[in-house]
Amino acid sequence: MQNLWNQKFNYKNISRVTDKNGARFYNCEGNKVPSVTTILDKTKSQKDKDSLNAWREKVGHTEALKISKASMLRGDKMHKHIEDTLHGKQALDLDEGIDLEKKMSEVIVDNALSKNLNEIWGCETPLFYPESHAGTTDLCGVYNNKESIIDFKSSTRTKKKEWIADYFLQTTAYALAHNFQYNTNITQGVILICTPQLEFQEFIINENEFLWYQNKFKQRVEQYK
């Protein structure tokens, strides 16, 4: 996919720190702001908090921690495989041919990126919005001929759209920062999901729906403050 790269923006590095409570903050030119994920985590609805706590009680806190760590590791490895593919890197470890996370990354590449990705601007791109938020987006560029923020997700099971509102809020938050920093007009968010059973899902929000979620994220920022 190296032929899709258009490095039209000079992306800036942003320093990141994590406090003793696990909250992440970014610092750019002396302006410290929370990460997008920290804002969304700290402003979850009571319903979402109760649901998460009920799951932890059901499986046990030790098992819940084990499942969460395994899920995070699987997601990190899948992301790395996708990133390597976008940069045109070839894996040298022959054992990776049977690696589950590599297969999951190939599902996302084959079903979405190789078909619908028109242009790559940045991968693992740091983005910053003054006095509001910052974070690192998986991919930004042009998808289905529209300027987009694209996020990759591993999931233990397939999702319904109403379950992934925070995923959409993430994409709109990164779009706000990208549009502010680089004078773009991103109004599309793309969520690409794969499960360990290699089930693929694509969710897209754009135009008015995208702007609706963007306004919702701004409300979450004010709630966080």
PDB file of C-alpha atoms in Angstrom:
ATOM      1  CA  MET A   1       0.000   0.000   0.000  1.00  0.00           C
ATOM      2  CA  GLN A   2       3.015   2.256  -0.223  1.00  0.00           C
ATOM      3  CA  ASN A   3       1.638   3.798  -3.420  1.00  0.00           C
ATOM      4  CA  LEU A   4      -1.280   5.257  -1.414  1.00  0.00           C
ATOM      5  CA  TRP A   5       0.887   7.467   0.798  1.00  0.00           C
ATOM      6  CA  ASN A   6       0.535  11.222   0.391  1.00  0.00           C
ATOM      7  CA  GLN A   7       2.547  12.861   3.150  1.00  0.00           C
ATOM      8  CA  LYS A   8       0.998  16.259   2.606  1.00  0.00           C
ATOM      9  CA  PHE A   9       1.036  17.228   6.292  1.00  0.00           C
ATOM     10  CA  ASN A  10       3.977  17.757   8.620  1.00  0.00           C
ATOM     11  CA  TYR A  11       2.623  15.978  11.679  1.00  0.00           C
ATOM     12  CA  LYS A  12       4.034  17.187  15.010  1.00  0.00           C
ATOM     13  CA  ASN A  13       5.163  14.940  17.822  1.00  0.00           C
ATOM     14  CA  ILE A  14       3.307  15.375  21.101  1.00  0.00           C
ATOM     15  CA  SER A  15       4.671  14.327  24.491  1.00  0.00           C
ATOM     16  CA  ARG A  16       2.485  12.039  26.550  1.00  0.00           C
ATOM     17  CA  VAL A  17       2.368  11.372  30.293  1.00  0.00           C
ATOM     18  CA  THR A  18       0.248   9.019  32.406  1.00  0.00           C
ATOM     19  CA  ASP A  19      -0.684  10.038  35.942  1.00  0.00           C
ATOM     20  CA  LYS A  20      -0.842   7.736  38.976  1.00  0.00           C
ATOM     21  CA  ASN A  21      -4.539   7.035  38.309  1.00  0.00           C
ATOM     22  CA  GLY A  22      -3.887   5.836  34.764  1.00  0.00           C
ATOM     23  CA  ALA A  23      -5.227   8.950  33.046  1.00  0.00           C
ATOM     24  CA  ARG A  24      -3.266  10.032  29.965  1.00  0.00           C
ATOM     25  CA  PHE A  25      -2.399  13.624  29.149  1.00  0.00           C
ATOM     26  CA  TYR A  26      -0.670  15.229  26.180  1.00  0.00           C
ATOM     27  CA  ASN A  27       1.513  18.317  26.158  1.00  0.00           C
ATOM     28  CA  CYS A  28       1.988  20.496  23.087  1.00  0.00           C
ATOM     29  CA  GLU A  29       3.736  23.856  23.243  1.00  0.00           C
ATOM     30  CA  GLY A  30       3.024  24.089  26.977  1.00  0.00           C
ATOM     31  CA  ASN A  31      -0.668  23.297  26.588  1.00  0.00           C
ATOM     32  CA  LYS A  32      -1.619  20.186  28.596  1.00  0.00           C
ATOM     33  CA  VAL A  33      -4.860  18.408  27.704  1.00  0.00           C
ATOM     34  CA  PRO A  34      -6.371  14.979  28.473  1.00  0.00           C
ATOM     35  CA  SER A  35      -6.428  12.159  25.951  1.00  0.00           C
ATOM     36  CA  VAL A  36      -9.621  11.377  24.058  1.00  0.00           C
ATOM     37  CA  THR A  37      -9.818   7.956  25.726  1.00  0.00           C
ATOM     38  CA  THR A  38      -9.440   9.496  29.194  1.00  0.00           C
ATOM     39  CA  ILE A  39     -12.282  11.941  28.525  1.00  0.00           C
ATOM     40  CA  LEU A  40     -14.577   9.179  27.278  1.00  0.00           C
ATOM     41  CA  ASP A  41     -13.685   6.858  30.148  1.00  0.00           C
ATOM     42  CA  LYS A  42     -14.248   9.504  32.844  1.00  0.00           C
ATOM     43  CA  THR A  43     -17.601  10.612  31.381  1.00  0.00           C
ATOM     44  CA  LYS A  44     -19.226   7.217  30.839  1.00  0.00           C
ATOM     45  CA  SER A  45     -22.925   7.027  31.612  1.00  0.00           C
ATOM     46  CA  GLN A  46     -23.998   5.374  34.848  1.00  0.00           C
ATOM     47  CA  LYS A  47     -25.641   2.649  32.762  1.00  0.00           C
ATOM     48  CA  ASP A  48     -22.317   1.821  31.085  1.00  0.00           C
ATOM     49  CA  LYS A  49     -20.494   1.846  34.430  1.00  0.00           C
ATOM     50  CA  ASP A  50     -23.094  -0.455  35.995  1.00  0.00           C
ATOM     51  CA  SER A  51     -22.903  -2.825  33.029  1.00  0.00           C
ATOM     52  CA  LEU A  52     -19.110  -3.044  33.277  1.00  0.00           C
ATOM     53  CA  ASN A  53     -19.225  -3.594  37.034  1.00  0.00           C
ATOM     54  CA  ALA A  54     -21.881  -6.295  36.631  1.00  0.00           C
ATOM     55  CA  TRP A  55     -19.645  -8.137  34.142  1.00  0.00           C
ATOM     56  CA  ARG A  56     -16.692  -7.936  36.516  1.00  0.00           C
ATOM     57  CA  GLU A  57     -18.789  -9.342  39.353  1.00  0.00           C
ATOM     58  CA  LYS A  58     -20.086 -12.135  37.103  1.00  0.00           C
ATOM     59  CA  VAL A  59     -16.698 -13.403  35.895  1.00  0.00           C
ATOM     60  CA  GLY A  60     -14.697 -12.337  38.948  1.00  0.00           C
ATOM     61  CA  HIS A  61     -12.277  -9.426  39.152  1.00  0.00           C
ATOM     62  CA  THR A  62      -9.176 -11.554  38.580  1.00  0.00           C
ATOM     63  CA  GLU A  63     -10.635 -13.181  35.472  1.00  0.00           C
ATOM     64  CA  ALA A  64     -11.955  -9.825  34.230  1.00  0.00           C
ATOM     65  CA  LEU A  65      -8.453  -8.341  34.492  1.00  0.00           C
ATOM     66  CA  LYS A  66      -7.011 -11.354  32.676  1.00  0.00           C
ATOM     67  CA  ILE A  67      -9.566 -11.051  29.851  1.00  0.00           C
ATOM     68  CA  SER A  68      -8.995  -7.295  29.539  1.00  0.00           C
ATOM     69  CA  LYS A  69      -5.212  -7.697  29.344  1.00  0.00           C
ATOM     70  CA  ALA A  70      -5.493 -10.453  26.725  1.00  0.00           C
ATOM     71  CA  SER A  71      -7.884  -8.336  24.671  1.00  0.00           C
ATOM     72  CA  MET A  72      -5.581  -5.317  24.845  1.00  0.00           C
ATOM     73  CA  LEU A  73      -2.562  -7.383  23.798  1.00  0.00           C
ATOM     74  CA  ARG A  74      -4.491  -8.905  20.897  1.00  0.00           C
ATOM     75  CA  GLY A  75      -5.574  -5.449  19.747  1.00  0.00           C
ATOM     76  CA  ASP A  76      -2.045  -4.050  19.981  1.00  0.00           C
ATOM     77  CA  LYS A  77      -0.618  -6.909  17.917  1.00  0.00           C
ATOM     78  CA  MET A  78      -3.365  -6.613  15.295  1.00  0.00           C
ATOM     79  CA  HIS A  79      -2.738  -2.871  15.010  1.00  0.00           C
ATOM     80  CA  LYS A  80       0.992  -3.464  14.553  1.00  0.00           C
ATOM     81  CA  HIS A  81       0.384  -5.913  11.714  1.00  0.00           C
ATOM     82  CA  ILE A  82      -1.924  -3.433   9.956  1.00  0.00           C
ATOM     83  CA  GLU A  83       0.574  -0.611  10.445  1.00  0.00           C
ATOM     84  CA  ASP A  84       3.350  -2.749   8.945  1.00  0.00           C
ATOM     85  CA  THR A  85       1.135  -3.527   5.952  1.00  0.00           C
ATOM     86  CA  LEU A  86       0.361   0.151   5.374  1.00  0.00           C
ATOM     87  CA  HIS A  87       4.096   0.898   5.406  1.00  0.00           C
ATOM     88  CA  GLY A  88       4.830  -1.999   3.069  1.00  0.00           C
ATOM     89  CA  LYS A  89       6.874  -3.923   5.645  1.00  0.00           C
ATOM     90  CA  GLN A  90       7.227  -7.681   5.280  1.00  0.00           C
ATOM     91  CA  ALA A  91       7.288  -9.855   8.396  1.00  0.00           C
ATOM     92  CA  LEU A  92      10.521 -11.854   8.704  1.00  0.00           C
ATOM     93  CA  ASP A  93       9.336 -14.233  11.419  1.00  0.00           C
ATOM     94  CA  LEU A  94       7.972 -17.330   9.651  1.00  0.00           C
ATOM     95  CA  ASP A  95       5.911 -18.255  12.719  1.00  0.00           C
ATOM     96  CA  GLU A  96       3.767 -15.161  12.156  1.00  0.00           C
ATOM     97  CA  GLY A  97       2.088 -16.956   9.270  1.00  0.00           C
ATOM     98  CA  ILE A  98      -0.141 -18.730  11.795  1.00  0.00           C
ATOM     99  CA  ASP A  99      -0.490 -15.830  14.198  1.00  0.00           C
ATOM    100  CA  LEU A 100      -4.159 -15.047  15.003  1.00  0.00           C
ATOM    101  CA  GLU A 101      -3.623 -11.300  15.185  1.00  0.00           C
ATOM    102  CA  LYS A 102      -1.938 -11.319  11.783  1.00  0.00           C
ATOM    103  CA  LYS A 103      -4.934 -13.157  10.331  1.00  0.00           C
ATOM    104  CA  MET A 104      -7.253 -10.584  11.924  1.00  0.00           C
ATOM    105  CA  SER A 105      -5.241  -7.747  10.399  1.00  0.00           C
ATOM    106  CA  GLU A 106      -5.420  -9.431   6.989  1.00  0.00           C
ATOM    107  CA  VAL A 107      -9.212  -9.624   7.274  1.00  0.00           C
ATOM    108  CA  ILE A 108      -9.380  -5.845   7.768  1.00  0.00           C
ATOM    109  CA  VAL A 109      -6.897  -5.184   4.968  1.00  0.00           C
ATOM    110  CA  ASP A 110      -8.579  -7.550   2.504  1.00  0.00           C
ATOM    111  CA  ASN A 111     -12.179  -6.555   3.264  1.00  0.00           C
ATOM    112  CA  ALA A 112     -11.724  -2.806   3.619  1.00  0.00           C
ATOM    113  CA  LEU A 113      -8.364  -1.116   3.197  1.00  0.00           C
ATOM    114  CA  SER A 114      -7.300  -2.769  -0.055  1.00  0.00           C
ATOM    115  CA  LYS A 115     -10.712  -2.009  -1.584  1.00  0.00           C
ATOM    116  CA  ASN A 116     -11.748   1.369  -0.205  1.00  0.00           C
ATOM    117  CA  LEU A 117      -8.646   3.245   0.954  1.00  0.00           C
ATOM    118  CA  ASN A 118      -7.722   5.894  -1.628  1.00  0.00           C
ATOM    119  CA  GLU A 119      -5.016   7.854   0.145  1.00  0.00           C
ATOM    120  CA  ILE A 120      -2.947   7.609   3.344  1.00  0.00           C
ATOM    121  CA  TRP A 121      -1.930  10.826   5.123  1.00  0.00           C
ATOM    122  CA  GLY A 122      -0.724   9.353   8.381  1.00  0.00           C
ATOM    123  CA  CYS A 123      -0.702   6.219  10.535  1.00  0.00           C
ATOM    124  CA  GLU A 124      -0.526   6.358  14.348  1.00  0.00           C
ATOM    125  CA  THR A 125      -0.808  10.112  13.966  1.00  0.00           C
ATOM    126  CA  PRO A 126      -0.656  12.405  17.030  1.00  0.00           C
ATOM    127  CA  LEU A 127      -3.366  15.073  17.003  1.00  0.00           C
ATOM    128  CA  PHE A 128      -4.001  17.969  19.365  1.00  0.00           C
ATOM    129  CA  TYR A 129      -6.848  20.404  20.013  1.00  0.00           C
ATOM    130  CA  PRO A 130      -5.921  23.280  22.378  1.00  0.00           C
ATOM    131  CA  GLU A 131      -7.693  23.428  25.749  1.00  0.00           C
ATOM    132  CA  SER A 132      -9.721  20.356  24.849  1.00  0.00           C
ATOM    133  CA  HIS A 133      -8.136  17.023  23.932  1.00  0.00           C
ATOM    134  CA  ALA A 134      -5.444  15.081  22.115  1.00  0.00           C
ATOM    135  CA  GLY A 135      -4.674  11.546  21.027  1.00  0.00           C
ATOM    136  CA  THR A 136      -3.273   9.244  18.386  1.00  0.00           C
ATOM    137  CA  THR A 137      -5.474   8.120  15.514  1.00  0.00           C
ATOM    138  CA  ASP A 138      -4.934   4.779  13.801  1.00  0.00           C
ATOM    139  CA  LEU A 139      -5.212   6.132  10.279  1.00  0.00           C
ATOM    140  CA  CYS A 140      -6.169   9.358   8.539  1.00  0.00           C
ATOM    141  CA  GLY A 141      -6.586   9.882   4.828  1.00  0.00           C
ATOM    142  CA  VAL A 142      -9.180   9.325   2.124  1.00  0.00           C
ATOM    143  CA  TYR A 143     -11.622   6.395   2.334  1.00  0.00           C
ATOM    144  CA  ASN A 144     -14.363   5.846  -0.241  1.00  0.00           C
ATOM    145  CA  ASN A 145     -13.244   9.169  -1.739  1.00  0.00           C
ATOM    146  CA  LYS A 146     -13.938  11.119   1.471  1.00  0.00           C
ATOM    147  CA  GLU A 147     -11.493  12.649   3.943  1.00  0.00           C
ATOM    148  CA  SER A 148     -11.709  10.307   6.921  1.00  0.00           C
ATOM    149  CA  ILE A 149     -10.530   9.204  10.325  1.00  0.00           C
ATOM    150  CA  ILE A 150     -10.227   5.409  10.322  1.00  0.00           C
ATOM    151  CA  ASP A 151     -10.030   3.297  13.465  1.00  0.00           C
ATOM    152  CA  PHE A 152      -9.209  -0.405  13.798  1.00  0.00           C
ATOM    153  CA  LYS A 153     -10.819  -2.456  16.554  1.00  0.00           C
ATOM    154  CA  SER A 154     -10.421  -6.035  17.715  1.00  0.00           C
ATOM    155  CA  SER A 155     -13.474  -7.401  19.483  1.00  0.00           C
ATOM    156  CA  THR A 156     -14.363 -10.667  21.190  1.00  0.00           C
ATOM    157  CA  ARG A 157     -17.720 -10.621  19.366  1.00  0.00           C
ATOM    158  CA  THR A 158     -19.529  -8.759  16.623  1.00  0.00           C
ATOM    159  CA  LYS A 159     -21.028  -5.392  17.520  1.00  0.00           C
ATOM    160  CA  LYS A 160     -24.316  -3.603  17.025  1.00  0.00           C
ATOM    161  CA  LYS A 161     -24.099   0.029  16.009  1.00  0.00           C
ATOM    162  CA  GLU A 162     -25.804   1.226  19.166  1.00  0.00           C
ATOM    163  CA  TRP A 163     -23.062  -0.390  21.260  1.00  0.00           C
ATOM    164  CA  ILE A 164     -20.164   1.558  19.790  1.00  0.00           C
ATOM    165  CA  ALA A 165     -21.073   5.202  20.275  1.00  0.00           C
ATOM    166  CA  ASP A 166     -17.714   5.879  21.946  1.00  0.00           C
ATOM    167  CA  TYR A 167     -15.907   4.563  18.856  1.00  0.00           C
ATOM    168  CA  PHE A 168     -17.709   7.151  16.757  1.00  0.00           C
ATOM    169  CA  LEU A 169     -17.000   9.860  19.319  1.00  0.00           C
ATOM    170  CA  GLN A 170     -13.293   8.994  19.067  1.00  0.00           C
ATOM    171  CA  THR A 171     -13.235   9.512  15.312  1.00  0.00           C
ATOM    172  CA  THR A 172     -15.023  12.843  15.560  1.00  0.00           C
ATOM    173  CA  ALA A 173     -12.625  14.001  18.288  1.00  0.00           C
ATOM    174  CA  TYR A 174      -9.614  13.226  16.102  1.00  0.00           C
ATOM    175  CA  ALA A 175     -11.295  14.928  13.153  1.00  0.00           C
ATOM    176  CA  LEU A 176     -11.808  18.096  15.212  1.00  0.00           C
ATOM    177  CA  ALA A 177      -8.093  18.172  15.996  1.00  0.00           C
ATOM    178  CA  HIS A 178      -6.979  17.337  12.453  1.00  0.00           C
ATOM    179  CA  ASN A 179      -9.273  19.951  10.923  1.00  0.00           C
ATOM    180  CA  PHE A 180      -8.029  22.558  13.403  1.00  0.00           C
ATOM    181  CA  GLN A 181      -4.322  21.781  12.987  1.00  0.00           C
ATOM    182  CA  TYR A 182      -4.161  21.130   9.261  1.00  0.00           C
ATOM    183  CA  ASN A 183      -7.150  22.970   7.778  1.00  0.00           C
ATOM    184  CA  THR A 184      -8.825  19.810   6.487  1.00  0.00           C
ATOM    185  CA  ASN A 185     -12.540  19.073   6.199  1.00  0.00           C
ATOM    186  CA  ILE A 186     -12.898  15.594   7.652  1.00  0.00           C
ATOM    187  CA  THR A 187     -16.565  14.660   8.079  1.00  0.00           C
ATOM    188  CA  GLN A 188     -16.363  10.873   7.951  1.00  0.00           C
ATOM    189  CA  GLY A 189     -15.472   8.308  10.588  1.00  0.00           C
ATOM    190  CA  VAL A 190     -14.775   4.674   9.709  1.00  0.00           C
ATOM    191  CA  ILE A 191     -14.676   1.824  12.235  1.00  0.00           C
ATOM    192  CA  LEU A 192     -13.208  -1.495  11.033  1.00  0.00           C
ATOM    193  CA  ILE A 193     -13.671  -4.447  13.388  1.00  0.00           C
ATOM    194  CA  CYS A 194     -12.443  -8.039  13.393  1.00  0.00           C
ATOM    195  CA  THR A 195     -13.118 -10.785  15.943  1.00  0.00           C
ATOM    196  CA  PRO A 196     -10.864 -13.762  16.796  1.00  0.00           C
ATOM    197  CA  GLN A 197     -13.339 -15.818  14.744  1.00  0.00           C
ATOM    198  CA  LEU A 198     -12.281 -13.593  11.796  1.00  0.00           C
ATOM    199  CA  GLU A 199     -15.692 -11.947  11.498  1.00  0.00           C
ATOM    200  CA  PHE A 200     -15.454  -8.539   9.850  1.00  0.00           C
ATOM    201  CA  GLN A 201     -17.591  -5.431  10.336  1.00  0.00           C
ATOM    202  CA  GLU A 202     -17.456  -1.939   8.866  1.00  0.00           C
ATOM    203  CA  PHE A 203     -19.311   1.015  10.388  1.00  0.00           C
ATOM    204  CA  ILE A 204     -19.298   4.462   8.761  1.00  0.00           C
ATOM    205  CA  ILE A 205     -20.692   7.778   9.958  1.00  0.00           C
ATOM    206  CA  ASN A 206     -20.542  10.922   7.852  1.00  0.00           C
ATOM    207  CA  GLU A 207     -22.076  14.318   7.127  1.00  0.00           C
ATOM    208  CA  ASN A 208     -24.947  15.171   9.536  1.00  0.00           C
ATOM    209  CA  GLU A 209     -24.563  12.023  11.628  1.00  0.00           C
ATOM    210  CA  PHE A 210     -20.848  12.702  11.976  1.00  0.00           C
ATOM    211  CA  LEU A 211     -21.524  16.291  13.074  1.00  0.00           C
ATOM    212  CA  TRP A 212     -24.083  15.035  15.597  1.00  0.00           C
ATOM    213  CA  TYR A 213     -21.475  12.796  17.207  1.00  0.00           C
ATOM    214  CA  GLN A 214     -18.959  15.637  17.081  1.00  0.00           C
ATOM    215  CA  ASN A 215     -21.301  17.850  19.091  1.00  0.00           C
ATOM    216  CA  LYS A 216     -21.820  14.984  21.536  1.00  0.00           C
ATOM    217  CA  PHE A 217     -18.065  14.734  22.028  1.00  0.00           C
ATOM    218  CA  LYS A 218     -17.834  18.463  22.729  1.00  0.00           C
ATOM    219  CA  GLN A 219     -20.463  17.953  25.424  1.00  0.00           C
ATOM    220  CA  ARG A 220     -18.398  15.141  26.932  1.00  0.00           C
ATOM    221  CA  VAL A 221     -15.366  17.469  27.033  1.00  0.00           C
ATOM    222  CA  GLU A 222     -17.385  20.052  28.960  1.00  0.00           C
ATOM    223  CA  GLN A 223     -18.672  17.310  31.272  1.00  0.00           C
ATOM    224  CA  TYR A 224     -15.076  16.179  31.893  1.00  0.00           C
ATOM    225  CA  LYS A 225     -13.967  19.741  32.702  1.00  0.00           C
TER     226      LYS A 225
END
